[in-house]
mmCIF file of C-alpha atoms in Angstrom:
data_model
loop_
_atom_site.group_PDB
_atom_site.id
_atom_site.type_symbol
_atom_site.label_atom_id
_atom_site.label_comp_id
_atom_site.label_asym_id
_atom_site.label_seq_id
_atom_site.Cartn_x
_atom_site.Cartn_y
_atom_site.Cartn_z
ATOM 1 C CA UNK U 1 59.911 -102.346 150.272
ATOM 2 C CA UNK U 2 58.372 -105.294 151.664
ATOM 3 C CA UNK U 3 58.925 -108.822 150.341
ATOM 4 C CA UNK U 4 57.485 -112.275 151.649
ATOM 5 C CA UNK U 5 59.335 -114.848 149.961
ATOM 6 C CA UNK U 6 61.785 -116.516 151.984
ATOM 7 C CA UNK U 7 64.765 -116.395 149.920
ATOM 8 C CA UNK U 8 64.836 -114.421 146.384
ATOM 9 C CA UNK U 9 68.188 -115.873 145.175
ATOM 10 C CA UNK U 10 66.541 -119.440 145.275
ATOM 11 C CA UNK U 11 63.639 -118.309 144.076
ATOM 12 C CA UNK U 12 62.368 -119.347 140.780
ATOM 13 C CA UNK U 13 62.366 -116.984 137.764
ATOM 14 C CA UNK U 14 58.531 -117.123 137.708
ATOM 15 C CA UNK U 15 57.708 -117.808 141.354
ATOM 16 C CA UNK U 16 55.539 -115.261 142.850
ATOM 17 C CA UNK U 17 56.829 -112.577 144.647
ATOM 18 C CA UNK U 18 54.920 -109.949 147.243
ATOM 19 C CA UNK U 19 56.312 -106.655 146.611
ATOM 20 C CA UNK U 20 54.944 -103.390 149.062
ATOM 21 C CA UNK U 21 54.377 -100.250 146.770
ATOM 22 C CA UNK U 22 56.014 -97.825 148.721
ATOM 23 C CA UNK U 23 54.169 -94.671 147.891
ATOM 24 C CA UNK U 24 50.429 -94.571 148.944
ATOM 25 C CA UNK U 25 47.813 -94.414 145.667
ATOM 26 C CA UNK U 26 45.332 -91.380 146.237
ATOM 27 C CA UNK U 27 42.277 -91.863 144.968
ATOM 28 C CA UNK U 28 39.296 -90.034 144.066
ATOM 29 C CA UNK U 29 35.773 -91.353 143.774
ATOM 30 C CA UNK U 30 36.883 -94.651 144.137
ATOM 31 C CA UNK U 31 38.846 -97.170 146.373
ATOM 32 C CA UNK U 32 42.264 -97.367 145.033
ATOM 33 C CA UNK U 33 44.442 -100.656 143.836
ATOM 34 C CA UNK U 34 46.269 -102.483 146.657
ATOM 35 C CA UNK U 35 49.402 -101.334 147.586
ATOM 36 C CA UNK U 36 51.304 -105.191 147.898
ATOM 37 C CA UNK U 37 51.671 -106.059 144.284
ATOM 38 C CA UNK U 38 51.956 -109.483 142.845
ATOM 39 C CA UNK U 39 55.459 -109.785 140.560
ATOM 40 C CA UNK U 40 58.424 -112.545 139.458
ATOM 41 C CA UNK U 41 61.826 -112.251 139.713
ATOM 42 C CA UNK U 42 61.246 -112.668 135.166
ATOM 43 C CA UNK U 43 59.618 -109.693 135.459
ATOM 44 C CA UNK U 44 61.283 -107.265 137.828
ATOM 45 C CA UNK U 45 64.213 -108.201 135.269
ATOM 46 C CA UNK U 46 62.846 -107.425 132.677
ATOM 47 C CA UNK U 47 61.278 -104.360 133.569
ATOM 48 C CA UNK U 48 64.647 -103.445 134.254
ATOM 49 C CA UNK U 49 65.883 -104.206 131.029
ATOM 50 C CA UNK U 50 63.093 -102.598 129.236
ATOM 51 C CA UNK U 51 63.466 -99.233 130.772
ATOM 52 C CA UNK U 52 67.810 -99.259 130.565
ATOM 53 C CA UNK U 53 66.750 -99.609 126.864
ATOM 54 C CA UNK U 54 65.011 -96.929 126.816
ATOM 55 C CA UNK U 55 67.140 -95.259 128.610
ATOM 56 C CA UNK U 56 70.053 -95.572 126.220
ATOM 57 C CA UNK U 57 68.163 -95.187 122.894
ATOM 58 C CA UNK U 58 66.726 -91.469 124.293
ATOM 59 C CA UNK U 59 70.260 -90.852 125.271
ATOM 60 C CA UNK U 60 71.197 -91.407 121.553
ATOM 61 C CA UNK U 61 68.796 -89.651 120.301
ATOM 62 C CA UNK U 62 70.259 -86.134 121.920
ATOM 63 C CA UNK U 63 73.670 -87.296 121.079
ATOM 64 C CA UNK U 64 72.124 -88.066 117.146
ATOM 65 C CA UNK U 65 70.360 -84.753 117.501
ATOM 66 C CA UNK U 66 73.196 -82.328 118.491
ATOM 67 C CA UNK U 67 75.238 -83.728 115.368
ATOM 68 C CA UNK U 68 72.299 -82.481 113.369
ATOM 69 C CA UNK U 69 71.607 -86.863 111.950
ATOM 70 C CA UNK U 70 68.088 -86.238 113.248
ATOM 71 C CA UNK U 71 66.343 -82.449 112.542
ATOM 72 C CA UNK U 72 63.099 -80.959 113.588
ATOM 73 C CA UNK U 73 61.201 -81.707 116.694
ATOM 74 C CA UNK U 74 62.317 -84.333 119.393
ATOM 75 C CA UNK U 75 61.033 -84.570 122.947
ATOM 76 C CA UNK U 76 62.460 -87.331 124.706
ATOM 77 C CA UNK U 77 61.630 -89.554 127.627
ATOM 78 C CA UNK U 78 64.260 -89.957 129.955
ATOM 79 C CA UNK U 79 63.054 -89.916 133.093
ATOM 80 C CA UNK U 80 59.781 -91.141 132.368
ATOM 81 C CA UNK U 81 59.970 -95.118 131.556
ATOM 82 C CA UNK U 82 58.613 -96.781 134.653
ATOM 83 C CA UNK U 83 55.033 -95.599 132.856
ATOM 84 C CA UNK U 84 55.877 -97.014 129.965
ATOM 85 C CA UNK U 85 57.335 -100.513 131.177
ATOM 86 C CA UNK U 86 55.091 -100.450 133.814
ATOM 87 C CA UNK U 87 51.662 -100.071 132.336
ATOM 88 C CA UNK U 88 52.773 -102.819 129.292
ATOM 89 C CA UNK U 89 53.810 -105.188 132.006
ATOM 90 C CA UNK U 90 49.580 -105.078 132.486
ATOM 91 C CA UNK U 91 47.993 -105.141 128.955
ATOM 92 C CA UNK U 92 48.211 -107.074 126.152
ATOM 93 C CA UNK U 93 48.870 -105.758 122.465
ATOM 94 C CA UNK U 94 44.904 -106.496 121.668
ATOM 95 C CA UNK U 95 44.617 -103.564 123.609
ATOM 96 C CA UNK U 96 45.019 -100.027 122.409
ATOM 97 C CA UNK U 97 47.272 -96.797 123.538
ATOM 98 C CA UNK U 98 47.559 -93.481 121.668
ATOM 99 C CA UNK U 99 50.384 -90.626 123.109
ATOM 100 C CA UNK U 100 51.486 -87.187 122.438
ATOM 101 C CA UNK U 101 54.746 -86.272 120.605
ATOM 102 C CA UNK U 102 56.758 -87.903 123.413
ATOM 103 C CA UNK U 103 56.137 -90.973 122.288
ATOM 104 C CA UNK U 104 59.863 -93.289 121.087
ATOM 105 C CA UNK U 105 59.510 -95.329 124.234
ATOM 106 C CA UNK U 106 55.764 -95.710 123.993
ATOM 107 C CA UNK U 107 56.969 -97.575 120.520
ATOM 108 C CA UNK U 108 59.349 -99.271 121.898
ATOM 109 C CA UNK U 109 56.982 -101.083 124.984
ATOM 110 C CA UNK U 110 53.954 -101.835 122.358
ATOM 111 C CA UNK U 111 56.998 -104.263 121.042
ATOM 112 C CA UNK U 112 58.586 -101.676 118.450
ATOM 113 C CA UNK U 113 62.319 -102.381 117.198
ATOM 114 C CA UNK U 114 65.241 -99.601 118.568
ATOM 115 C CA UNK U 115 66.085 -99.634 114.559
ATOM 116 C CA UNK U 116 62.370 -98.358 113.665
ATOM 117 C CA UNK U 117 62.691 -96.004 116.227
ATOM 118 C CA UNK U 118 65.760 -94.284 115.380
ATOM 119 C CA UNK U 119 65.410 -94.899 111.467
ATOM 120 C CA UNK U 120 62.326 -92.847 111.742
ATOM 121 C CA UNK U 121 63.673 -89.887 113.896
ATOM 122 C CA UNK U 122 66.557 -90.364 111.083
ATOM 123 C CA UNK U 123 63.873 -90.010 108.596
ATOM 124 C CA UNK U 124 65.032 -92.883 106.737
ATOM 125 C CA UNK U 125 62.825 -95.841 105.308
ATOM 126 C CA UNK U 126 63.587 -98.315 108.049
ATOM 127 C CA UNK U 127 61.251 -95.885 110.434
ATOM 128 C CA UNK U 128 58.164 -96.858 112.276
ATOM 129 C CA UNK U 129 56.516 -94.777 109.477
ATOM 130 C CA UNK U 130 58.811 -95.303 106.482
ATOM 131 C CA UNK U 131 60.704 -91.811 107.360
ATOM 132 C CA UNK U 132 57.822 -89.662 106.506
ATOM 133 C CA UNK U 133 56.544 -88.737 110.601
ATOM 134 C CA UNK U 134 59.498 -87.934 112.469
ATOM 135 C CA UNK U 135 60.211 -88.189 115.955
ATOM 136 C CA UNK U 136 56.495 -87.324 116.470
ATOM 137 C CA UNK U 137 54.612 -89.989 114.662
ATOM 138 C CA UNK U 138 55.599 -93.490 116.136
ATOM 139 C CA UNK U 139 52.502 -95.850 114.771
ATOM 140 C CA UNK U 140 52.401 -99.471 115.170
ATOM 141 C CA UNK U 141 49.054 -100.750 114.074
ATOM 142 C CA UNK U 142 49.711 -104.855 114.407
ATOM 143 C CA UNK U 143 50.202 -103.621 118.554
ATOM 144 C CA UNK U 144 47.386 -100.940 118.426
ATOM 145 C CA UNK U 145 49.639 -98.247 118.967
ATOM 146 C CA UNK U 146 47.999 -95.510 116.988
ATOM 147 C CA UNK U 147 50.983 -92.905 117.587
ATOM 148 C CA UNK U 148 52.441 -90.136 118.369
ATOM 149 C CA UNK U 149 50.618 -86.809 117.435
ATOM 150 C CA UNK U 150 51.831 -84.042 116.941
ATOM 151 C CA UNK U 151 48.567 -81.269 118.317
ATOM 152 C CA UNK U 152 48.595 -80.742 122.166
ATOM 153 C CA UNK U 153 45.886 -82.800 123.477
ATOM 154 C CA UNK U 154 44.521 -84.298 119.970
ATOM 155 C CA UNK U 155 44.899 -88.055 121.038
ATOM 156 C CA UNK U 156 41.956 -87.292 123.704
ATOM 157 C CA UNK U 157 39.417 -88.204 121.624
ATOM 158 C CA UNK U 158 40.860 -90.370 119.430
ATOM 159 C CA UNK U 159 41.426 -92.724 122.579
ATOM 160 C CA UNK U 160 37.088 -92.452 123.056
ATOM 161 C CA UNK U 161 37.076 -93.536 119.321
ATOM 162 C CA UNK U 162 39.194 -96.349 120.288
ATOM 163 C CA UNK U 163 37.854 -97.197 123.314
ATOM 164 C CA UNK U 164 33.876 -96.893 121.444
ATOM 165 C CA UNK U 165 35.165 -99.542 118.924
ATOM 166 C CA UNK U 166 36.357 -101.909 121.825
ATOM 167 C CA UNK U 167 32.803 -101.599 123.438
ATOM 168 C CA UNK U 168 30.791 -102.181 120.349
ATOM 169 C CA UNK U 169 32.968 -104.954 118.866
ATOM 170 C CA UNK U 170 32.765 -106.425 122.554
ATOM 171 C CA UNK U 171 36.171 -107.201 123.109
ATOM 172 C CA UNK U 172 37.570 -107.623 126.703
ATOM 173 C CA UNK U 173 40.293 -104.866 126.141
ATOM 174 C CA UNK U 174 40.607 -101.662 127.224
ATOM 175 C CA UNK U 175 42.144 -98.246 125.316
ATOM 176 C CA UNK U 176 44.590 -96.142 127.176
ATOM 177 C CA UNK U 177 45.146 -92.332 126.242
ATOM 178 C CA UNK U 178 48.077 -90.798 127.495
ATOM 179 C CA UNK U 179 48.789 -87.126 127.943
ATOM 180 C CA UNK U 180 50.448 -84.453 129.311
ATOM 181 C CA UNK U 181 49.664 -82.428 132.366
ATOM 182 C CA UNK U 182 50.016 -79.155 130.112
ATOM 183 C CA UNK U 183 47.524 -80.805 127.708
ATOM 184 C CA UNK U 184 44.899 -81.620 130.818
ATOM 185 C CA UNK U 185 43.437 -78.149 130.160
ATOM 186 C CA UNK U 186 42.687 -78.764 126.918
ATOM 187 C CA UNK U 187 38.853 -78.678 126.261
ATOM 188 C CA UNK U 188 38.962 -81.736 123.977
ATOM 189 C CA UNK U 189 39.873 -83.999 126.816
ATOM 190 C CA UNK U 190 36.734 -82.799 128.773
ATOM 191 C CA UNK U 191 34.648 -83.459 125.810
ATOM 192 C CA UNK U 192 35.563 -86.890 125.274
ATOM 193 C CA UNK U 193 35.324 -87.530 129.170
ATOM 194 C CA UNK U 194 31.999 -86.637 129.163
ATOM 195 C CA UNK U 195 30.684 -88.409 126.461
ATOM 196 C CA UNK U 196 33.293 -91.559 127.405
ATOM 197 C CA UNK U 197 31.189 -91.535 130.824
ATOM 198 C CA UNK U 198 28.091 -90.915 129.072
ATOM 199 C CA UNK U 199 28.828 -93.817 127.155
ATOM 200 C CA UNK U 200 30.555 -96.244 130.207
ATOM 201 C CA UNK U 201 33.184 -96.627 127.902
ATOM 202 C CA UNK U 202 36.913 -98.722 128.620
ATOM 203 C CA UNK U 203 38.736 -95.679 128.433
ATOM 204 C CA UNK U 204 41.821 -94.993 130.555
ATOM 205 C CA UNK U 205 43.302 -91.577 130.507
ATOM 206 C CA UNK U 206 46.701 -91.224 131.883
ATOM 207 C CA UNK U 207 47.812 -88.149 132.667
ATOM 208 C CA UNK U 208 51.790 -88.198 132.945
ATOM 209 C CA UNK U 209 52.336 -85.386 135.106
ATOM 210 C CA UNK U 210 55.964 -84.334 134.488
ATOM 211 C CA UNK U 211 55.471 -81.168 136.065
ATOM 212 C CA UNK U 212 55.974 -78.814 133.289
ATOM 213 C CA UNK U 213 54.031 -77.976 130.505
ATOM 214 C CA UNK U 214 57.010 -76.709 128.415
ATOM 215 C CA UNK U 215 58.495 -74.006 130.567
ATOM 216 C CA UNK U 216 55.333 -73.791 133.103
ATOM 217 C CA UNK U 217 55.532 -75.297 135.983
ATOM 218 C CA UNK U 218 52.276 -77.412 136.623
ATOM 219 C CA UNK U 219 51.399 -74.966 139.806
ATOM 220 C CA UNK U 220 51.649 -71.838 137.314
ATOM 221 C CA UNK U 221 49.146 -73.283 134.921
ATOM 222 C CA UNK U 222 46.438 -74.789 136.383
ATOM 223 C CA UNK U 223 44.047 -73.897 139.295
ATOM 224 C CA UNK U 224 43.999 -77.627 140.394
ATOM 225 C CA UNK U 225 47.086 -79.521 139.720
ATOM 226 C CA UNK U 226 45.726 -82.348 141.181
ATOM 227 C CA UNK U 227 44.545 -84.283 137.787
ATOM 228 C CA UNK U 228 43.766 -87.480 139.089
ATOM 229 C CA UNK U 229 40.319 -85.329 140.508
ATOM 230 C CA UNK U 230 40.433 -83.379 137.194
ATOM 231 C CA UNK U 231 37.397 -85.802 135.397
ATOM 232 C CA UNK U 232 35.116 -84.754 138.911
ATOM 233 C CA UNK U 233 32.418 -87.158 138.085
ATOM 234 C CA UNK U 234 34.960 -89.623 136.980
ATOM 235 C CA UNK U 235 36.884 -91.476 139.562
ATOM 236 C CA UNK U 236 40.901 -91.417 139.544
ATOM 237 C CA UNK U 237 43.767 -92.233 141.289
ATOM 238 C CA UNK U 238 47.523 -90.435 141.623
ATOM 239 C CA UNK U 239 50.253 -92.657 140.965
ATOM 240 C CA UNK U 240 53.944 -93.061 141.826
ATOM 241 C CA UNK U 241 55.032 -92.215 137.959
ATOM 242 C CA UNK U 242 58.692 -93.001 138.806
ATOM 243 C CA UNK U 243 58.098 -96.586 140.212
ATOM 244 C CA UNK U 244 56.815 -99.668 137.297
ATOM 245 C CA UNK U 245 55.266 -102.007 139.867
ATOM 246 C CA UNK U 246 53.428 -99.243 140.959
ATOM 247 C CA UNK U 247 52.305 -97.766 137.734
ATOM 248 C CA UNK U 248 51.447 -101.548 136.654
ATOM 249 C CA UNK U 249 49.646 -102.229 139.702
ATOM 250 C CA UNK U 250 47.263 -99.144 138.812
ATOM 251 C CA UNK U 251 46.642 -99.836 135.307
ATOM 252 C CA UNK U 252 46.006 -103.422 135.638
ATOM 253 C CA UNK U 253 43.329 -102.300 138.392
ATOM 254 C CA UNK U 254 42.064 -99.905 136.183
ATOM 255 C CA UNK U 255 41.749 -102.320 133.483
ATOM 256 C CA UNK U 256 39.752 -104.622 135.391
ATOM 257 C CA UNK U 257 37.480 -101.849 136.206
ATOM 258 C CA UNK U 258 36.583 -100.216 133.063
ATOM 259 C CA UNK U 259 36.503 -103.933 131.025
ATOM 260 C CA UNK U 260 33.921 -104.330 133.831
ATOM 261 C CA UNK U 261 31.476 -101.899 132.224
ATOM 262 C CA UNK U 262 32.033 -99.317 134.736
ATOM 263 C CA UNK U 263 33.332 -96.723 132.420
ATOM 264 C CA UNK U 264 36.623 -94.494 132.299
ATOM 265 C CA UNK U 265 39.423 -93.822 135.202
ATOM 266 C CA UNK U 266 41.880 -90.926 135.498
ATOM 267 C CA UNK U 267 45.169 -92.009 136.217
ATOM 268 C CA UNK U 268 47.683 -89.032 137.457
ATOM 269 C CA UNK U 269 51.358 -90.885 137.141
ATOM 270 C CA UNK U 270 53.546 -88.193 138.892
ATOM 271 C CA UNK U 271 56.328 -88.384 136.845
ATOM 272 C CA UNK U 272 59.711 -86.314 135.789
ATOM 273 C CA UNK U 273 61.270 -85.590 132.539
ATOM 274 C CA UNK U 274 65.373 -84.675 132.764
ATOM 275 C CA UNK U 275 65.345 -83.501 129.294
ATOM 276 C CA UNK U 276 63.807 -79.910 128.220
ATOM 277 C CA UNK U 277 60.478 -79.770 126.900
ATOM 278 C CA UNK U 278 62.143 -80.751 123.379
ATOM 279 C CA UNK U 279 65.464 -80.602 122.465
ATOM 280 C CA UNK U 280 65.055 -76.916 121.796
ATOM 281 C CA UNK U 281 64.435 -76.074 125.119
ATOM 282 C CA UNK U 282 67.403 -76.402 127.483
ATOM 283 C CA UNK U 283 65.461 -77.238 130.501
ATOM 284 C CA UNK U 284 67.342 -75.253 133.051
ATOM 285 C CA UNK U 285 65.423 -72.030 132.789
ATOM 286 C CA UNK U 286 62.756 -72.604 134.501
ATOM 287 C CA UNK U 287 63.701 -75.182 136.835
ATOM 288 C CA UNK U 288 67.229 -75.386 139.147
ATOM 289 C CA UNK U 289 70.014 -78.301 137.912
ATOM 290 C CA UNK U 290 69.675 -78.965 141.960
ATOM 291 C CA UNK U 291 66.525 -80.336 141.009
ATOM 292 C CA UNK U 292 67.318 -82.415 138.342
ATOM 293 C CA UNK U 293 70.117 -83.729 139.972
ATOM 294 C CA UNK U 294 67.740 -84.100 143.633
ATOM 295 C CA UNK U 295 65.430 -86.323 141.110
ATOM 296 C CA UNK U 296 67.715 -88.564 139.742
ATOM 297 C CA UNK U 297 69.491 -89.275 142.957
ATOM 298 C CA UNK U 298 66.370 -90.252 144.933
ATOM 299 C CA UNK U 299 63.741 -91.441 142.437
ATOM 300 C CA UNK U 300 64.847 -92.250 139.082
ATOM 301 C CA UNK U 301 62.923 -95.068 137.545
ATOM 302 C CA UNK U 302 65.961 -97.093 136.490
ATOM 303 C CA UNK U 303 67.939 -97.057 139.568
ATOM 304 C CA UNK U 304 65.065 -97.847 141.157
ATOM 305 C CA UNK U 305 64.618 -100.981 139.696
ATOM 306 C CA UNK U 306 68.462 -101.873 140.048
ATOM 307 C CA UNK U 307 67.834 -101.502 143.785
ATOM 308 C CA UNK U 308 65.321 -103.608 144.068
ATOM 309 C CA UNK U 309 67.098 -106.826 141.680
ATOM 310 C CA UNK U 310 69.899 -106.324 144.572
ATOM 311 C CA UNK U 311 67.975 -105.427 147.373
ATOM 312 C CA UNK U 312 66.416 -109.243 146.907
ATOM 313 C CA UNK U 313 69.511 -110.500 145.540
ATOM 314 C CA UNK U 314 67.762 -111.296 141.838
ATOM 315 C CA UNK U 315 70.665 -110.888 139.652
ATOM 316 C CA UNK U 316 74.276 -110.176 140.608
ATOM 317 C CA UNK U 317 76.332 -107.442 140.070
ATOM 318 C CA UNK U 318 78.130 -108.681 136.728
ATOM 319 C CA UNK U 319 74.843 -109.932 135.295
ATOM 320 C CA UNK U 320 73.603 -106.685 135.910
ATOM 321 C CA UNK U 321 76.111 -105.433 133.688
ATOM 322 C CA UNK U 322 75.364 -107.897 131.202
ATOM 323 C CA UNK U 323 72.246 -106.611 130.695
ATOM 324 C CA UNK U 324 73.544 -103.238 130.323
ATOM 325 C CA UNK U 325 76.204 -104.275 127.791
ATOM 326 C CA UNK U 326 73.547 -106.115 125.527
ATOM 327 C CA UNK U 327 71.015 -102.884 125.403
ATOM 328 C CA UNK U 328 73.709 -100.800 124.616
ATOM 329 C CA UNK U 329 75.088 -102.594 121.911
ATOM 330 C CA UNK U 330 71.163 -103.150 120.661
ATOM 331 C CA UNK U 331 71.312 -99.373 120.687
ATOM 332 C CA UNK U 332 74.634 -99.074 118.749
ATOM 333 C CA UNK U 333 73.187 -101.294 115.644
ATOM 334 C CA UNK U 334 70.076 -99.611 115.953
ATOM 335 C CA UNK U 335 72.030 -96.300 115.186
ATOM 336 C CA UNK U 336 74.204 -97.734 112.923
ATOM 337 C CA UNK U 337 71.682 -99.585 110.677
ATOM 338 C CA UNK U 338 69.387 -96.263 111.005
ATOM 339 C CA UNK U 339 72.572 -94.229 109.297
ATOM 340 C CA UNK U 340 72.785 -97.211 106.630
ATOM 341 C CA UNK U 341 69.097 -96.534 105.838
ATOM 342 C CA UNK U 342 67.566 -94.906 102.590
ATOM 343 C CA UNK U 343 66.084 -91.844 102.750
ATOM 344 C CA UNK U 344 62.542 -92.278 101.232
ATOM 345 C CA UNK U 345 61.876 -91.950 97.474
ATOM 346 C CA UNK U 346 60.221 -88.919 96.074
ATOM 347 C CA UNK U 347 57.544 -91.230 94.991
ATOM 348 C CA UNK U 348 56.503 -91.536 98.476
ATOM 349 C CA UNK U 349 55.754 -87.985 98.639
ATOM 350 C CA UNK U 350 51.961 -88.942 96.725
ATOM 351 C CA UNK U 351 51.948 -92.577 97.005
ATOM 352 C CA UNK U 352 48.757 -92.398 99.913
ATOM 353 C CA UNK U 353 47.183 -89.374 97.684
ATOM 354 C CA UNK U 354 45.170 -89.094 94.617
ATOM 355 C CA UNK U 355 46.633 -90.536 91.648
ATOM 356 C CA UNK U 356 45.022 -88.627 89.196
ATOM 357 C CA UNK U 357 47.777 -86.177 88.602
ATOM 358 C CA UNK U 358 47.260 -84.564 85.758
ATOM 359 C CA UNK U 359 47.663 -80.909 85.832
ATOM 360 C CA UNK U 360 48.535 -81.239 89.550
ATOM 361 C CA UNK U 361 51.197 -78.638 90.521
ATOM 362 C CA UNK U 362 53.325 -78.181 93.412
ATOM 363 C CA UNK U 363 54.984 -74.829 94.528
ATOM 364 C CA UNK U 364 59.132 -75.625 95.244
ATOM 365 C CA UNK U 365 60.659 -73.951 98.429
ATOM 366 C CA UNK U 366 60.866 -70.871 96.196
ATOM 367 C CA UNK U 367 57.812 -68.267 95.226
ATOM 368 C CA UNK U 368 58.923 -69.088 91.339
ATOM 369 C CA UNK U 369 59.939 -73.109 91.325
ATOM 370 C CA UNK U 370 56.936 -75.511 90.550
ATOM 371 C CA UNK U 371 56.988 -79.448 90.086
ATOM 372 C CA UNK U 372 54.673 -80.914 87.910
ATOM 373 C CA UNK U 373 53.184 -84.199 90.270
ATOM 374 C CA UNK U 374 53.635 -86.615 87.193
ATOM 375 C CA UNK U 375 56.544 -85.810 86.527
ATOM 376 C CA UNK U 376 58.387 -86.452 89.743
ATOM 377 C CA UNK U 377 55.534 -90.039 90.244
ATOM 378 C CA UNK U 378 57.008 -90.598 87.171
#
């Protein structure tokens, strides 16, 4: 990387630093962000300690979910945080992202606590949704995070909707919908694309290409794995996924563009996922540990940004570790207050539903076992 400052260790914590991207944007339809990107020591930092975070807290969760304290579905993100720090190190929480399933350090970036994070994959009341969504269903309205869903490709056109209500209420913000690249075949994505460019709507749709749509490798499932050129009439750019000032550089371009009235961008962020598709899936069928092991060596998104703190002698080596000491413990509470936390009351089972119950009925896990609703509302 290049960097113009004359000396980073005297640098100030918010003095402006040059940084060269070192992996070329390709763009499509348009002309694509600048590859020297504007940054602070402050931030590279805490970029840095953003992403270790997350780091740590998906480690958890795999530790949490092997000894059975979280159950059901879990995909995790390891691997994948330079979009996530990177893109919230250019918007504010005024403006809007929705995710897929893989979405605990999506939570965590729109300002999220580890605690409602790991409460909720826990199930517990603590959670980001009062224990009743799971590891799928992250939702932090005061940030305009609208979640975490569960249906391949289903936050598509719920980021239109969101993007249509920043357009009409004519607010300078943008909405970001983030997705898979086995979801960019979905025909609900090409729907709202149309009708987002129809409508010049401030729609960003980032397509984080982990290269494998559960077990199928991108190559083996669509004709054009390029998906920045996926929206053809709509312009995109590919993005190095693995690198935050990059990814930031490209969505604070793109923001500037579609606030502009120009309509929606594809962003591809080439990314990588260590874990399996969800902790079901092992993640070593389909793919060679060489592979894994060939990623994390020469592109993780962490390391990375340890590099580059040393590489322009930001922070030494022991206040590196520091850093590293504090997010773990954060994670530790987190885990431990999550384990401390009450399961939700039955009474939450109808609290958002219709509370006329009389005569309402509920079948048990059982063919024979029924509940009466007013009995267990009480």
């Amino acid at each position: 990387r290049g960097f113009s400052a004359s000396s980073a260790a005297s640098a100030g914590d918010h003095d402006v630093m040059m940084i060269e991207i070192p992996v070329p944007f390709k763009a499509h339809r348009i002309e694509p962000p600048s590859q020297t990107v504007e940054t602070s020591k402050a931030e590279i930092v805490s970029m840095f300690t953003q992403a270790y975070l997350m780091r740590r807290l998906e480690i958890a969760a795999d530790v949490l979910y092997k000894g059975k304290f979280i159950r059901g579905f879990c995909h995790l993100y390891d691997g994948q945080e330079a979009v996530c720090v990177g893109m919230e190190a250019a918007l504010t929480k005024d403006d809007a992202i929705v995710t897929s399933y893989r979405d605990h350090c999506t939570h965590l970036g729109r300002g999220g606590t580890p605690l409602e994070v790991m409460a909720e994959l826990m199930g517990r009341v603590d959670g980001a949704a009062k224990g009743i969504g799971g590891s799928m269903h992250m939702y932090k309205r005061d940030a305009h995070f609208f979640g975490g869903n569960g249906i391949v490709g289903a936050q598509c056109p719920i980021g239109a909707g969101l993007a249509f209500a920043m357009q009409y209420q004519k607010k300078p913000n943008v909405a970001v919908a983030m997705y898979g690249d086995g979801a960019a075949n979905q025909g609900q994505l090409f729907e709202a694309l149309n009708i987002a460019a129809l409508w010049d709507l401030p729609l960003i749709y980032v397509c984080e290409n982990n290269h494998y749509g559960m077990g199928t490798a991108a190559n083996r499932g669509a004709k054009d794995p390029e998906y920045y050129k996926r929206g053809d009439y709509v312009p995109g750019y590919k993005v190095d996924g693995m690198d935050a000032l990059a990814v930031k550089q490209a969505i604070k371009y793109a923001k500037e563009y579609c606030v502009s009235g120009k309509g929606p961008l594809v962003l591809e962020m080439d990314t990588y996922r260590y874990h399996g598709h969800s902790m079901s899936d092992p993640g070593s069928t389909y793919r060679t540990r060489d592979e894994i092991t060939g990623i994390r060596q020469e592109r993780d998104p962490v390391e990375r940004l340890r590099k580059l703190i040393m590489e322009h002698s930001l922070l030494d080596v022991a206040e590196i570790k520091s850093i590293e000491k504090v997010q773990r413990k954060t994670v530790d509470d987190a885990v431990a207050a999550a384990k401390l936390s009450a399961e939700p009351p039955l009474v939450n089972l109808t609290k958002n539903m219709n509370q006329v119950l009389d005569h309402v009925v509920v079948r048990g896990v059982d063919s024979q076992t029924r509940f009466n609703i007013k009995d267990i509302h009480g």
